Structure formats: C-alpha cells, structure tokens
mmCIF file of C-alpha atoms and ligand atoms in Angstrom:
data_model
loop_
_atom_site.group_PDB
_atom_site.id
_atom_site.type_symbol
_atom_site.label_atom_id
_atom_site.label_comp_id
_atom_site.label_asym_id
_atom_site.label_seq_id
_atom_site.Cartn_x
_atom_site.Cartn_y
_atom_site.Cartn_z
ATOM 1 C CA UNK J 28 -11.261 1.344 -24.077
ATOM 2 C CA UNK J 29 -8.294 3.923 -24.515
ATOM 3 C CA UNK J 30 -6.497 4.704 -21.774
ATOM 4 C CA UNK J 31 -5.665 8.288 -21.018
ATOM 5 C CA UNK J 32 -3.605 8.087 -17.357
ATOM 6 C CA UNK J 33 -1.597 5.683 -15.798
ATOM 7 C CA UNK J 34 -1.360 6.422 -11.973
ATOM 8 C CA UNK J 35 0.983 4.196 -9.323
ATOM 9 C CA UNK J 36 0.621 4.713 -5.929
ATOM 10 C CA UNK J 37 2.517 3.371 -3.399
ATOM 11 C CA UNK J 38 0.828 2.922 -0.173
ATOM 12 C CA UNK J 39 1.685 1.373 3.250
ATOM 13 C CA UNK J 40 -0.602 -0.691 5.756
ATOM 14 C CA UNK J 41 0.342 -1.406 8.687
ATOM 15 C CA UNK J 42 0.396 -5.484 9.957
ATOM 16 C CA UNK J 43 -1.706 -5.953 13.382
ATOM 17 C CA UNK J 44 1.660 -7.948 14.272
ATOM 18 C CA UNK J 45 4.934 -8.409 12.781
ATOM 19 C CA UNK J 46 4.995 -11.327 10.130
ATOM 20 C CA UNK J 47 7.998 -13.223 10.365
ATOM 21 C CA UNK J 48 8.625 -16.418 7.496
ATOM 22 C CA UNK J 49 12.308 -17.409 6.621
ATOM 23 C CA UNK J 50 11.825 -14.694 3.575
ATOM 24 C CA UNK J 51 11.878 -12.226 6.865
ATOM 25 C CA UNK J 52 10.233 -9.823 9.083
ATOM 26 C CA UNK J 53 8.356 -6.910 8.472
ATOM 27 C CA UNK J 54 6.104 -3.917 10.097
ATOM 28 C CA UNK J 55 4.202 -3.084 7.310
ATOM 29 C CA UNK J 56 2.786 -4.020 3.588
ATOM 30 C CA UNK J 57 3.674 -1.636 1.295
ATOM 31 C CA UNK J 58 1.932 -1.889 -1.787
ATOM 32 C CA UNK J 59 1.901 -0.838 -4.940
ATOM 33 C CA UNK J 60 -1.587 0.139 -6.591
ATOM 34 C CA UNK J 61 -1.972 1.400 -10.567
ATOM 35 C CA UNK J 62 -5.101 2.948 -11.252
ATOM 36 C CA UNK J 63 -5.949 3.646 -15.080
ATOM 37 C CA UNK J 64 -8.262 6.284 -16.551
ATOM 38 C CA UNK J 65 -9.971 5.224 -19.775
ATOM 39 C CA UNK J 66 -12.574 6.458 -22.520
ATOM 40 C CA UNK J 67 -14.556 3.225 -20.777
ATOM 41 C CA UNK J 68 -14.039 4.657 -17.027
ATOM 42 C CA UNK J 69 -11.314 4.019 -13.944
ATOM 43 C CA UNK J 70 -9.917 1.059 -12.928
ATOM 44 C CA UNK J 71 -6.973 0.031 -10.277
ATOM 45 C CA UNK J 72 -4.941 -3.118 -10.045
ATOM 46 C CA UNK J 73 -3.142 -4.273 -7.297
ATOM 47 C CA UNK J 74 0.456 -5.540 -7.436
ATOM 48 C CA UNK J 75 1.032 -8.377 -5.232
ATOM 49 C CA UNK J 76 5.386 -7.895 -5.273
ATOM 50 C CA UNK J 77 6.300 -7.125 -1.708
ATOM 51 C CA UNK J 78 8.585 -4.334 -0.192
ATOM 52 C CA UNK J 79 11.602 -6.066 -0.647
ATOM 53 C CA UNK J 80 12.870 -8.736 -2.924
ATOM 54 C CA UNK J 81 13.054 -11.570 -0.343
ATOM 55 C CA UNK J 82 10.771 -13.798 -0.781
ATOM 56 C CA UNK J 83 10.280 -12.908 -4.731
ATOM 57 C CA UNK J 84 12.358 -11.411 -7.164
ATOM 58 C CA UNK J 85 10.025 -8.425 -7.846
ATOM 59 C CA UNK J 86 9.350 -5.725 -5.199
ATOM 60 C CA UNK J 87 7.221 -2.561 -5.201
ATOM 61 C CA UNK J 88 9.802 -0.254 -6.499
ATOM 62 C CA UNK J 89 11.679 -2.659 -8.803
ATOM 63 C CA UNK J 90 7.998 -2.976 -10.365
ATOM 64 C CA UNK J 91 6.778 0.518 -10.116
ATOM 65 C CA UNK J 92 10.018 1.006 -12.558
ATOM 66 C CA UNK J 93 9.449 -1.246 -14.766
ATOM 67 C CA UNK J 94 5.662 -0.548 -15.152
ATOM 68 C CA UNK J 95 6.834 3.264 -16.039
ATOM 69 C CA UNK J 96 9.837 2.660 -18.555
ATOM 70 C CA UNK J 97 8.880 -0.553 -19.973
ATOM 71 C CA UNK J 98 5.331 -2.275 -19.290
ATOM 72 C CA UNK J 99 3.067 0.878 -19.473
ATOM 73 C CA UNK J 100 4.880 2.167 -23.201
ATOM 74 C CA UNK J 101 4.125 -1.249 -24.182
ATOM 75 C CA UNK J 102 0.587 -1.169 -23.555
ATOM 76 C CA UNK J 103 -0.227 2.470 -24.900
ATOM 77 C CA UNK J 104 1.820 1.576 -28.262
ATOM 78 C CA UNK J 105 -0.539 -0.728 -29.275
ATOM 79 C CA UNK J 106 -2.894 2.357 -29.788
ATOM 80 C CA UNK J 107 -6.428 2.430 -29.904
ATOM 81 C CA UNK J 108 -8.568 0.678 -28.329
ATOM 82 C CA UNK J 109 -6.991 -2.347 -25.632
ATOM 83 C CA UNK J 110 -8.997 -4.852 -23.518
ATOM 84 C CA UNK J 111 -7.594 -7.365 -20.516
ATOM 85 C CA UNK J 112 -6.764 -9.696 -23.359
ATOM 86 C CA UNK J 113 -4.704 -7.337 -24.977
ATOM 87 C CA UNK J 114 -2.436 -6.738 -21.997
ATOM 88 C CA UNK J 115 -0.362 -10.086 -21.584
ATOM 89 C CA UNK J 116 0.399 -10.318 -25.548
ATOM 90 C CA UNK J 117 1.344 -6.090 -25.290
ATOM 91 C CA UNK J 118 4.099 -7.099 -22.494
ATOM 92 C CA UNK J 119 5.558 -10.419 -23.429
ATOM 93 C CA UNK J 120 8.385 -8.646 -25.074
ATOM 94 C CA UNK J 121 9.485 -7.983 -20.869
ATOM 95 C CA UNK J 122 10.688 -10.809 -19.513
ATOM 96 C CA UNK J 123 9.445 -12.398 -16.302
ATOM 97 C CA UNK J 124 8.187 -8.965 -13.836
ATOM 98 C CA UNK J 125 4.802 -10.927 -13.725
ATOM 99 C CA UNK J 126 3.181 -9.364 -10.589
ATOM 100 C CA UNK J 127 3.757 -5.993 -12.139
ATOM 101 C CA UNK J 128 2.471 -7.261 -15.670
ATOM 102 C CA UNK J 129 -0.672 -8.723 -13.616
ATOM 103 C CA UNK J 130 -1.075 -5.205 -11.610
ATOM 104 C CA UNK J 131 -1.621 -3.327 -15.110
ATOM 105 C CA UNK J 132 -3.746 -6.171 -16.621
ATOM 106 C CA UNK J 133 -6.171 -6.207 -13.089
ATOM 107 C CA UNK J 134 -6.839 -2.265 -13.784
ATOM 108 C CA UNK J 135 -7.748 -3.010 -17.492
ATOM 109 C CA UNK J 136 -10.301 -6.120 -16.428
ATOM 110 C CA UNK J 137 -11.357 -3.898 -13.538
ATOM 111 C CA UNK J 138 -12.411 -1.223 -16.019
ATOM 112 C CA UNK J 139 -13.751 -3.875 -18.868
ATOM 113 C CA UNK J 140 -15.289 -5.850 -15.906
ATOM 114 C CA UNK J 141 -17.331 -2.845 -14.966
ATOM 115 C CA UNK J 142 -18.075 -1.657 -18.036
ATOM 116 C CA UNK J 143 -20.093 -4.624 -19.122
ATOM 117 C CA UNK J 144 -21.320 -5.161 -16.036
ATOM 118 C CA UNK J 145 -20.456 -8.892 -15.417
ATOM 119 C CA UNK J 146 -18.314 -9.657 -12.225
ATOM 120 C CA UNK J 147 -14.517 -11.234 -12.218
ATOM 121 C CA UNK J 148 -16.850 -14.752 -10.489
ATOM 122 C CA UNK J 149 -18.073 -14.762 -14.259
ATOM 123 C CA UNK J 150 -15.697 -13.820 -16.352
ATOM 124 C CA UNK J 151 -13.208 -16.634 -15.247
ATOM 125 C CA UNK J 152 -16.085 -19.443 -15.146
ATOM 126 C CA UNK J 153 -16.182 -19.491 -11.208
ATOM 127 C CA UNK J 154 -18.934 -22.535 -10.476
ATOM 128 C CA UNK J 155 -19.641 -21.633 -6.696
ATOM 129 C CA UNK J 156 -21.125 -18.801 -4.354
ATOM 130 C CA UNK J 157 -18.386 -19.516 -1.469
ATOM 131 C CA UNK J 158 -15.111 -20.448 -1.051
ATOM 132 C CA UNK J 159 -13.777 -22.043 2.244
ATOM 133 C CA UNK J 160 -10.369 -19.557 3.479
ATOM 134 C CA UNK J 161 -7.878 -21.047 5.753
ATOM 135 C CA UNK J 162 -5.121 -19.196 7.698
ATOM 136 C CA UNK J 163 -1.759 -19.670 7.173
ATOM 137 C CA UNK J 164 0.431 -18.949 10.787
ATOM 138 C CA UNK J 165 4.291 -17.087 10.629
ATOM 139 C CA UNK J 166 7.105 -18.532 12.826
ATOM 140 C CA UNK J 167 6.214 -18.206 16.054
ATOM 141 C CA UNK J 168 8.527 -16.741 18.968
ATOM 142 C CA UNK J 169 7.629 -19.947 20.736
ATOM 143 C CA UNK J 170 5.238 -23.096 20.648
ATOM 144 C CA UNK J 171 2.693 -21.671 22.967
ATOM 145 C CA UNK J 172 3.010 -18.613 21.029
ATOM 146 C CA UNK J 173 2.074 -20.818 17.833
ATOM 147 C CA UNK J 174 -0.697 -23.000 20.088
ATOM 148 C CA UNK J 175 -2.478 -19.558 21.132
ATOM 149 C CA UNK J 176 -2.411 -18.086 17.737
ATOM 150 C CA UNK J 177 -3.673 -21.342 15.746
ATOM 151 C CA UNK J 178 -6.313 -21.615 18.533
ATOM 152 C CA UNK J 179 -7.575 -18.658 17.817
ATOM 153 C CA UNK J 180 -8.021 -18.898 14.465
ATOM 154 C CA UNK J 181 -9.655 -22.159 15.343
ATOM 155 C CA UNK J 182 -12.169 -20.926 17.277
ATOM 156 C CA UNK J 183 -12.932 -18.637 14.388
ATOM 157 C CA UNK J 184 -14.133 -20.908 12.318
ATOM 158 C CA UNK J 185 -11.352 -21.956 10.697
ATOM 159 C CA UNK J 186 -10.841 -25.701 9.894
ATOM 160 C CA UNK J 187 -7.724 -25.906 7.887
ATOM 161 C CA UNK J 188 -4.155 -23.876 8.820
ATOM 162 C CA UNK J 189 -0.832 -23.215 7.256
ATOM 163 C CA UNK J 190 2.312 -23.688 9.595
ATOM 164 C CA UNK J 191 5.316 -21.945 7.933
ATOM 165 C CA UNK J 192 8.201 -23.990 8.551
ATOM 166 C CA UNK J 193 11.937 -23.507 8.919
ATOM 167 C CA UNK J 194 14.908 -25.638 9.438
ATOM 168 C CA UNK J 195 14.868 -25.777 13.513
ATOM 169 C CA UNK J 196 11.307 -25.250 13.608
ATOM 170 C CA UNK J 197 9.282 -28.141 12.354
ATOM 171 C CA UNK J 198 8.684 -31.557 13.425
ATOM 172 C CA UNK J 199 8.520 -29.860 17.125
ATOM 173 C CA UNK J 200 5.216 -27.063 16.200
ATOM 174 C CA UNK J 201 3.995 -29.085 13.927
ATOM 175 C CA UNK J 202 3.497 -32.508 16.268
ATOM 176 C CA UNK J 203 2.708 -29.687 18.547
ATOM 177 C CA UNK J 204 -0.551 -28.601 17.003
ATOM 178 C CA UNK J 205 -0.972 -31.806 15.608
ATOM 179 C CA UNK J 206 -1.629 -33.011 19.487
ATOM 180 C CA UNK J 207 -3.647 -29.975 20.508
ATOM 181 C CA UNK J 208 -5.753 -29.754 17.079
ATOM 182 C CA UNK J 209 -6.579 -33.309 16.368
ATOM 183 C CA UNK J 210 -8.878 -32.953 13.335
ATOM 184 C CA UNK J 211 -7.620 -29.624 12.020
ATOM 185 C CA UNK J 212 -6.714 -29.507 8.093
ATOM 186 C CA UNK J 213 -3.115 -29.008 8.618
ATOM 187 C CA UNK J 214 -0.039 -27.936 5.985
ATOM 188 C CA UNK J 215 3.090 -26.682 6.309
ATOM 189 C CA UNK J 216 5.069 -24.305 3.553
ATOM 190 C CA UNK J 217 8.883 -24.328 4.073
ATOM 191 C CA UNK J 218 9.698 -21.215 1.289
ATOM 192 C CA UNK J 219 12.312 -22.961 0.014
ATOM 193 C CA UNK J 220 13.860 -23.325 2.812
ATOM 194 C CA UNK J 221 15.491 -26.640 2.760
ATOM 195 C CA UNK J 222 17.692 -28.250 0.458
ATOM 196 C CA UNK J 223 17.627 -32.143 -0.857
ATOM 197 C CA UNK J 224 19.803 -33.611 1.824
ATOM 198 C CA UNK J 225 17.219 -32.398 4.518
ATOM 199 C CA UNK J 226 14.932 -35.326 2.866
ATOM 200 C CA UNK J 227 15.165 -37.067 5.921
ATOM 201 C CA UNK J 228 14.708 -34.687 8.643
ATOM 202 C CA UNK J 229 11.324 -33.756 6.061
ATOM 203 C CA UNK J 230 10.285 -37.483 6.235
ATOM 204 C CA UNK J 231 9.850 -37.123 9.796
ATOM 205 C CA UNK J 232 7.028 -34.700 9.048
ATOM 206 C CA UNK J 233 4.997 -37.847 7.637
ATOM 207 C CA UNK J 234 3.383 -39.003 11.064
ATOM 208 C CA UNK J 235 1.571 -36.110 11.560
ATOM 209 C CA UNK J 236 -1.047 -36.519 8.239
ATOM 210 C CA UNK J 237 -0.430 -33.012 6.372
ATOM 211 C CA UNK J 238 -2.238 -31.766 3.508
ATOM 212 C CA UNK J 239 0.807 -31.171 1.973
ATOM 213 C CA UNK J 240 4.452 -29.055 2.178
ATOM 214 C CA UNK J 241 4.730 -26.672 0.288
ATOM 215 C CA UNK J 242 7.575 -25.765 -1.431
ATOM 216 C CA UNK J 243 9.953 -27.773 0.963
ATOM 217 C CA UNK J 244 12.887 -26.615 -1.487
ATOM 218 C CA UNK J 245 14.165 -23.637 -3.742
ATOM 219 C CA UNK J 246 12.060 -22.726 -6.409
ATOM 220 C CA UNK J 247 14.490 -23.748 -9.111
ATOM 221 C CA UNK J 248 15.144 -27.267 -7.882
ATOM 222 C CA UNK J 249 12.316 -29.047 -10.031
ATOM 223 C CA UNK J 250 14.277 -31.761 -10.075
ATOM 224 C CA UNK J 251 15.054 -32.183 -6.603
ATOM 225 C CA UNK J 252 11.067 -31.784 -5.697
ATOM 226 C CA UNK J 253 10.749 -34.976 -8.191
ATOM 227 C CA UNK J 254 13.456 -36.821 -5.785
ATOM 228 C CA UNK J 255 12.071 -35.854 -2.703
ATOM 229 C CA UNK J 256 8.688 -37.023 -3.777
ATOM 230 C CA UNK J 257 9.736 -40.407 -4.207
ATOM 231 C CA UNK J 258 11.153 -39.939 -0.571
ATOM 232 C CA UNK J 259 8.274 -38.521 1.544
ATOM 233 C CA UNK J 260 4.576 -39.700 2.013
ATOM 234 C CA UNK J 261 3.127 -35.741 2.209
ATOM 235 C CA UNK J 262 2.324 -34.595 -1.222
ATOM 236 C CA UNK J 263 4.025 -31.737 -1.923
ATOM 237 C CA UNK J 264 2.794 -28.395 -3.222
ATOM 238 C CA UNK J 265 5.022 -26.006 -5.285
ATOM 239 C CA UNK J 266 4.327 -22.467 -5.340
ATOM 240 C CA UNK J 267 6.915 -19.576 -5.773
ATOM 241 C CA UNK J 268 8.344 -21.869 -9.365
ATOM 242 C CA UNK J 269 4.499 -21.846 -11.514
ATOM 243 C CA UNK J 270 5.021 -19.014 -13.201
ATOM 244 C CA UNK J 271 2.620 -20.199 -15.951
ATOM 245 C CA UNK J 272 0.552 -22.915 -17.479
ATOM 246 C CA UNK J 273 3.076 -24.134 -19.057
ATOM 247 C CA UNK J 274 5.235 -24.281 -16.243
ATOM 248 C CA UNK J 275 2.806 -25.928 -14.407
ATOM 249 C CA UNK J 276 2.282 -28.893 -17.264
ATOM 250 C CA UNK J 277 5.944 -28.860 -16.838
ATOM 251 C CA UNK J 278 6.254 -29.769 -13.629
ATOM 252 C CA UNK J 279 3.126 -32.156 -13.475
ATOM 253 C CA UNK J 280 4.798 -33.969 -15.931
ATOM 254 C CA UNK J 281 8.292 -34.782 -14.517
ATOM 255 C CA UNK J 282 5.997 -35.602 -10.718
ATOM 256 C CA UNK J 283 7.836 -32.271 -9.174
ATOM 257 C CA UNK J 284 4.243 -31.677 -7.131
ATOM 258 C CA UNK J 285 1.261 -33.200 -6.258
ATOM 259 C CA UNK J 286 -1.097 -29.891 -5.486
ATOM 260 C CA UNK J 287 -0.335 -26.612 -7.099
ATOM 261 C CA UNK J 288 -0.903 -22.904 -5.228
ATOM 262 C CA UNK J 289 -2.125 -20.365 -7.923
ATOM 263 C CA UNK J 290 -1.459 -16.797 -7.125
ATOM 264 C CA UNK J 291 -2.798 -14.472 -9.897
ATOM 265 C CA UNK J 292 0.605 -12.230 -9.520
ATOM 266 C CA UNK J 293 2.786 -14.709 -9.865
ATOM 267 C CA UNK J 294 1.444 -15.991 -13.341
ATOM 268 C CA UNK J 295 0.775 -12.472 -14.846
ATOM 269 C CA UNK J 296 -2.384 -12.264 -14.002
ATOM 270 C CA UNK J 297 -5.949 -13.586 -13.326
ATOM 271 C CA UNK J 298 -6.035 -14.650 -16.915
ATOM 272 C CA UNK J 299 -2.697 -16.784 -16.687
ATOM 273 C CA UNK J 300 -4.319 -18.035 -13.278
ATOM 274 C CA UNK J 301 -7.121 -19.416 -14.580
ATOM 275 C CA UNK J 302 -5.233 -21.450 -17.440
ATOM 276 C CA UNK J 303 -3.122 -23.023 -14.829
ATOM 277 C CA UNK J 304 -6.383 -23.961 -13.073
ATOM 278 C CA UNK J 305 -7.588 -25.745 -16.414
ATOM 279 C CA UNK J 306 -4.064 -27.340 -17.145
ATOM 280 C CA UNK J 307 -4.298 -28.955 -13.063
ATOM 281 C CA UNK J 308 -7.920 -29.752 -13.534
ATOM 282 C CA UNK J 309 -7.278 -31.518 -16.977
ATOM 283 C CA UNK J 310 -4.618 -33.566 -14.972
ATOM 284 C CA UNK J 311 -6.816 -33.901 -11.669
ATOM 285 C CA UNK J 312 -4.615 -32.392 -9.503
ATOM 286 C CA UNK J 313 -6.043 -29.952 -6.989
ATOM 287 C CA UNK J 314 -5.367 -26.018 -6.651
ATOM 288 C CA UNK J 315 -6.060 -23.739 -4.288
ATOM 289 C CA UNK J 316 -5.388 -19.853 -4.058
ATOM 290 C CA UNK J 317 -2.473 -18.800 -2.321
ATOM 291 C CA UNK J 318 -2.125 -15.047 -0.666
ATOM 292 C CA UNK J 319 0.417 -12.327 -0.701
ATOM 293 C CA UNK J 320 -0.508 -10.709 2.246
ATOM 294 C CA UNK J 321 -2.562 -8.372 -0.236
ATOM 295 C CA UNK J 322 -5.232 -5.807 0.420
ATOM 296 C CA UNK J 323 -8.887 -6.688 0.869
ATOM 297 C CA UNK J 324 -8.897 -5.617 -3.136
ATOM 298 C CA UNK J 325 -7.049 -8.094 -4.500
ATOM 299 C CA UNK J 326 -8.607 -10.822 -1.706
ATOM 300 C CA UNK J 327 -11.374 -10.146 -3.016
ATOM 301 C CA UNK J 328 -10.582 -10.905 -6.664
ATOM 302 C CA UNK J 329 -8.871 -13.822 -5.351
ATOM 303 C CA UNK J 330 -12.363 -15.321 -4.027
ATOM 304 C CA UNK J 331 -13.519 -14.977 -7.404
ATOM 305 C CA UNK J 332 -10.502 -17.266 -8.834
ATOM 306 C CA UNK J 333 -10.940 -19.751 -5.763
ATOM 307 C CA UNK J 334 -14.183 -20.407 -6.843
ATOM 308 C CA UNK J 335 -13.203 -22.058 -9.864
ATOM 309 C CA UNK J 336 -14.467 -25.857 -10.113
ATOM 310 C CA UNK J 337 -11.019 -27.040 -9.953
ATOM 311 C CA UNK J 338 -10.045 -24.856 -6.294
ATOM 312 C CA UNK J 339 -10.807 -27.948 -4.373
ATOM 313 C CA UNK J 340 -8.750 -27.154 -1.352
ATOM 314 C CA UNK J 341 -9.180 -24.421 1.015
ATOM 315 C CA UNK J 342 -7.194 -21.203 -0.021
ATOM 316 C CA UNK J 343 -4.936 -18.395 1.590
ATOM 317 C CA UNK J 344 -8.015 -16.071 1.683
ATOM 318 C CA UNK J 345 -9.157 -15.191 5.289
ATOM 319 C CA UNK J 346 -10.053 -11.296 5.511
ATOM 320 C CA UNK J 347 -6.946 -9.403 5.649
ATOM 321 C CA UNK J 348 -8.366 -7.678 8.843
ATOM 322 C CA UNK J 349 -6.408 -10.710 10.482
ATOM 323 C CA UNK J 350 -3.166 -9.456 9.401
ATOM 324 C CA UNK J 351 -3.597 -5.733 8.574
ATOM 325 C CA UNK J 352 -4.752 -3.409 10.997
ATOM 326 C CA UNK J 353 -5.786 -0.853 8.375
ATOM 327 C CA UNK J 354 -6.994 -1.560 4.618
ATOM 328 C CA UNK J 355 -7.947 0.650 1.394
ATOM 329 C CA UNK J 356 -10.751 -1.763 0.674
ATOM 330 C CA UNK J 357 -14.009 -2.505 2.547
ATOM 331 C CA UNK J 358 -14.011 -5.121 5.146
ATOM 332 C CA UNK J 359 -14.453 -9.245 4.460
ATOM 333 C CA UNK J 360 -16.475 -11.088 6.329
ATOM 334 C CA UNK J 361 -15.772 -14.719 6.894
ATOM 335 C CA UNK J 362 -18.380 -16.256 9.029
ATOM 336 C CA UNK J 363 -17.169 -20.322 9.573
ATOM 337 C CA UNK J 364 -14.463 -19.980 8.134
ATOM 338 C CA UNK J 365 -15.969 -19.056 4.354
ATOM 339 C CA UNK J 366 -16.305 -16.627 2.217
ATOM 340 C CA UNK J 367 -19.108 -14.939 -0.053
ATOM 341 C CA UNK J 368 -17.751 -14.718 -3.519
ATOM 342 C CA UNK J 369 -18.368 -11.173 -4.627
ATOM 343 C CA UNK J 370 -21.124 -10.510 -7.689
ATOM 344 C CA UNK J 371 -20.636 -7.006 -8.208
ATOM 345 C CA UNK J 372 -19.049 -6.496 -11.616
ATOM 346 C CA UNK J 373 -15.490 -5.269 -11.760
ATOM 347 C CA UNK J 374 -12.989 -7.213 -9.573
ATOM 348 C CA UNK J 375 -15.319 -7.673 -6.847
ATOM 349 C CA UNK J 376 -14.662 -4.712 -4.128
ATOM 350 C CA UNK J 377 -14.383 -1.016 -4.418
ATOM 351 C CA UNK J 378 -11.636 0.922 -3.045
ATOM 352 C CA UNK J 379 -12.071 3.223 -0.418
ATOM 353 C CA UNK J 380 -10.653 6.747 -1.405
ATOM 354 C CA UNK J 381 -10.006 8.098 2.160
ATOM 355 C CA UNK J 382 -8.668 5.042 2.985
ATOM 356 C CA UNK J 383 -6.091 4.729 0.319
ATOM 357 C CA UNK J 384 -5.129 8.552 0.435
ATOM 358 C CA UNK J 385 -4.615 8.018 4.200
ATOM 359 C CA UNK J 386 -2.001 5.100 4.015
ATOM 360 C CA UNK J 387 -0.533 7.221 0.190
ATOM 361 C CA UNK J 388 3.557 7.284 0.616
ATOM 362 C CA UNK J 389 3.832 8.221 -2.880
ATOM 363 C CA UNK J 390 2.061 9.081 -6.241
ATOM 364 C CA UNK J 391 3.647 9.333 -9.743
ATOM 365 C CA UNK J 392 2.082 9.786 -13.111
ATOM 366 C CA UNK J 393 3.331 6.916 -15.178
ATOM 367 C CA UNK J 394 0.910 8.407 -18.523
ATOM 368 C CA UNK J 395 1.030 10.516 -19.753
ATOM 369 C CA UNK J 396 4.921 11.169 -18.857
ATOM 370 C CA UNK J 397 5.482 15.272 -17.493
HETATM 371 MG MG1 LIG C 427 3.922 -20.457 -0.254
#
C-alpha cells in the first residue's frame, strides 16, 4: 500500500467514574486516534499514551508531535509501497515514543489486515476462540467502597480482579477482599509505587495467596525487583519497564519477574507484543494482556493478542463499557467473565463514525503537511 493521508484525531470519552491509581485522577480518556488513507484502503490505530505523562512518559500531545515531525516523515520516506512490517524498521531511528510508533503501525496492519482479508486472531498465531478478562479496581475512597465495587464485578462474572495498591492502602483492602471473596483470582499492581526498603511492609502481602504484584517498584529498578524477589513469596509481575523482547529476556534472565504484562503500546506495537509473548513462552513464564484504559478498538485488538497460546492468565480486557460511559467503537460483550475473540479481518472492530466525531476535540492533517 501507499499511503496518501495521515489524519490524528484527538478525542475525549468520558469515564462512568473518576479513576484514581497513584499515577492520579482523571475525568476523562483522551485519546489519540491516527487514521491513514492508502492506495489499499483506510485504516486507524489507536494510541494507548494517556492525557498526561504520569503514569508513562508519552502522552497524547507529546505523541501527536512526534508522530507529525518525526514518526510519520519517517514512514512516507521510505516511498513506495510500506506494509506493518515496514513500520517498526522505518522508525527505529526515534528513540523510545513506542505507543505513538505502535498507533501508526496499528493503522498500517488495520489496512493490510483488511485488505487480505485475514483477522489480527490470525495474523499473530492466536490458538483460541475466547479469552477470560478480569477487572482491575482503582483506589477506593474507602474499603466498603472497594468491597461494593469488587462485588459487583463479581457478580458479573468475573473470577479474577486487580487491586491497585498504594503505600497506606494495602495489606488493609487487600485482606479485606481476601475475607469477603474467598476463592476470587486476586492481584495487586503497586505502579511503582514503593521503593526497596518497603520489602517488608510488601512481605506482609504474602498471607493473602495473590497471583502476583505487579510492579511493586519503579520501572527502572530491575535490580531491586531481583532483591525483592528473593524477599517475598508473591511472584511478581513487571509491566511499565518491557519495552521489548529483548527487554523482557533481559529481565527473565537476571529473575527481576516471574509473570510479564504485555501491552501492545508499550512495546511498539502488536508485532513487538507478540515477540515478547514467544521470548516468555520459550522460558515458560506466563503473560497476560494488560489495558490502558483504551477504547473498545484497541480492546478489541487486544483479545486477539490474549489469545495467544502463551496468554495463560486472565488479562486487563473487560468491555470498556465498565469504565467509559461513551466509546467510538461498538460495544463488547463479556458474558462469564470471557470474551469472543473477534474474526473479522482488520484489527477486529470497526469504528463508529458518529461516535468518534461526537467525542472529536481536535483534527490535524499530519500528510500531506498544508
Ligand atoms: Mg500495571
């Protein structure tokens, strides 16, 4: 395919209730979409960055920027014809901005995807027809709060939830649900949020039989993760520092996690994603499929990755009707607890024009430059 345009579009979806983690607390997902025209047809990717750079260094307008001066130049250089790839070789020159680098590749699969007719499920190898979601639960203002909310994702269907966790509010919510939700799949992710002297105070976590923590410190103490592993019995799950495959094998190696939580974004992209799948299932250590809070788009391209043979635990993936209280892409359905992996070629949902001009706060043509 050529491509002809380069849109980005901003837009902003409002949460059914604020979403507070120790990254902080926020009204609304803004999101920044990138839809390409080609000689092959349209496509739009997603970018997972958020509105501001708390929780990652890349936000919606630090990565609309560097998709227009430096990413999306890239990609039309290499002239002629380009396929998904194409893309991650075209950027490498730009270091790290991998949810933006990810956003451009998704719209070139998208239009490849479609154009051959084959679904995202089969391009990356995916080996089942459902994948089993679990919800992951903000700081709560209080531990009934916290009881009401996991209950009711309970009696959804859900069997396995995600406490975030925060210095001050740990052992307490999580013995609390513990005691209330006896058999529940439970995990906690911390964000980063504690440093190596807390080892203790995260030891007390080991009573209560969790999955895992995830990312109990910051993402660039590898190091300290290998220490605290030798300290605590929950295995412990990095997330925010795999940036790659081979930052994964990295960090296998030196015992820094047990589990590993593969966001497409975060990697570069669904390709990336799917080689730190095969570098975790070469080493038998489970994955699962984190979320960013993202659209009912890029969920549903995420099902597609969490089908993978190696996706053994349940993901971030419940519809994002339980968090957003409008989307731009159709609704997902998640009877028990799982969902259908989509089969329709492209990404795996179609965007909903109305919808997406509705929640629009702002366009700009990225290619061809005015
Ligand atoms: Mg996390």
């Amino acid at each position: 395919m050529r491509i002809t345009t380069v849109e980005l579009r901003r837009v902003r979806l409002p949460f059914l209730a604020p979403f507070r983690t120790s990254a902080g607390s926020t009204e609304g997902r803004e999101v920044l979409l990138v839809r390409i025209d080609t000689t092959a047809g349209e496509g739009w990717g997603e970018c997972a960055a958020l509105g501001e750079p708390t929780y990652t260094a890349e936000y919606v307008a630090g990565a609309a920027g560097v998709l227009r001066d430096h990413l999306v130049p890239r990609l039309l250089a290499v002239g002629g014809e380009v396929g998904a790839t194409a893309v991650a070789p075209a950027l490498a020159a730009v270091r790290g901005h991998h949810m933006a680098k990810a956003a451009l590749e998704m719209a070139v699969l998208d239009v490849e995807l479609r154009a051959a007719g084959i679904s995202l499920a089969q391009r990356l190898g995916a080996t089942r027809d459902t994948v089993e979601a679990g919800v992951a639960v903000g700081i709560a203002p209080s531990i009934g709060a916290l009881l009401d909310v996991v209950g009711g994702a309970v009696d959804d269907g859900y069997r396995r939830v995600k406490l975030k966790i925060e210095p001050g509010w740990d052992v307490e919510p999580v013995r609390a649900v513990r005691e209330r939700f006896g058999d529940l799949v439970l995990q906690v992710d911390a964000n980063g949020a504690y440093r190596i002297g807390d080892a203790a105070q995260l030891a007390l976590l080991d009573p209560f039989d969790l999955a895992m923590i995830e990312q109990p410190l910051p993402p660039d103490d590898l190091a300290g993760s290998a220490h605290l592993a030798r300290r605590i019995a929950t295995p412990i799950c990095l997330d925010e520092p795999i940036t790659s495959a081979e930052v994964a094998a990295g960090v296998l190696a030196m015992g820094a996690a047990a589990v590993i939580n593969v966001k497409a974004g975060r990697v570069g992209g669904y390709l990336e994603a799917a080689r730190v799948h095969d570098v975790c299932l070469a080493a038998g250590v489970p994955v699962w499929c984190g979320g960013m809070l993202e659209t009912g788009y890029a969920r549903a391209a995420n099902l597609a990755l969490a089908a993978l043979p190696g996706f053994t635990l349940p993901g971030d993936l419940c519809p994002p009707s339980r968090y957003l209280a409008a989307d731009v892409a159709a609704p997902l359905l998640a009877p028990g607890g799982r969902l259908q992996v989509p089969s329709q070629p492209g990404l795996g949902a179609d965007l909903l024009a109305e919808a997406i001009e509705a929640h629009t706060t702002a366009t700009e043509l990225a290619y061809p430059s005015r």
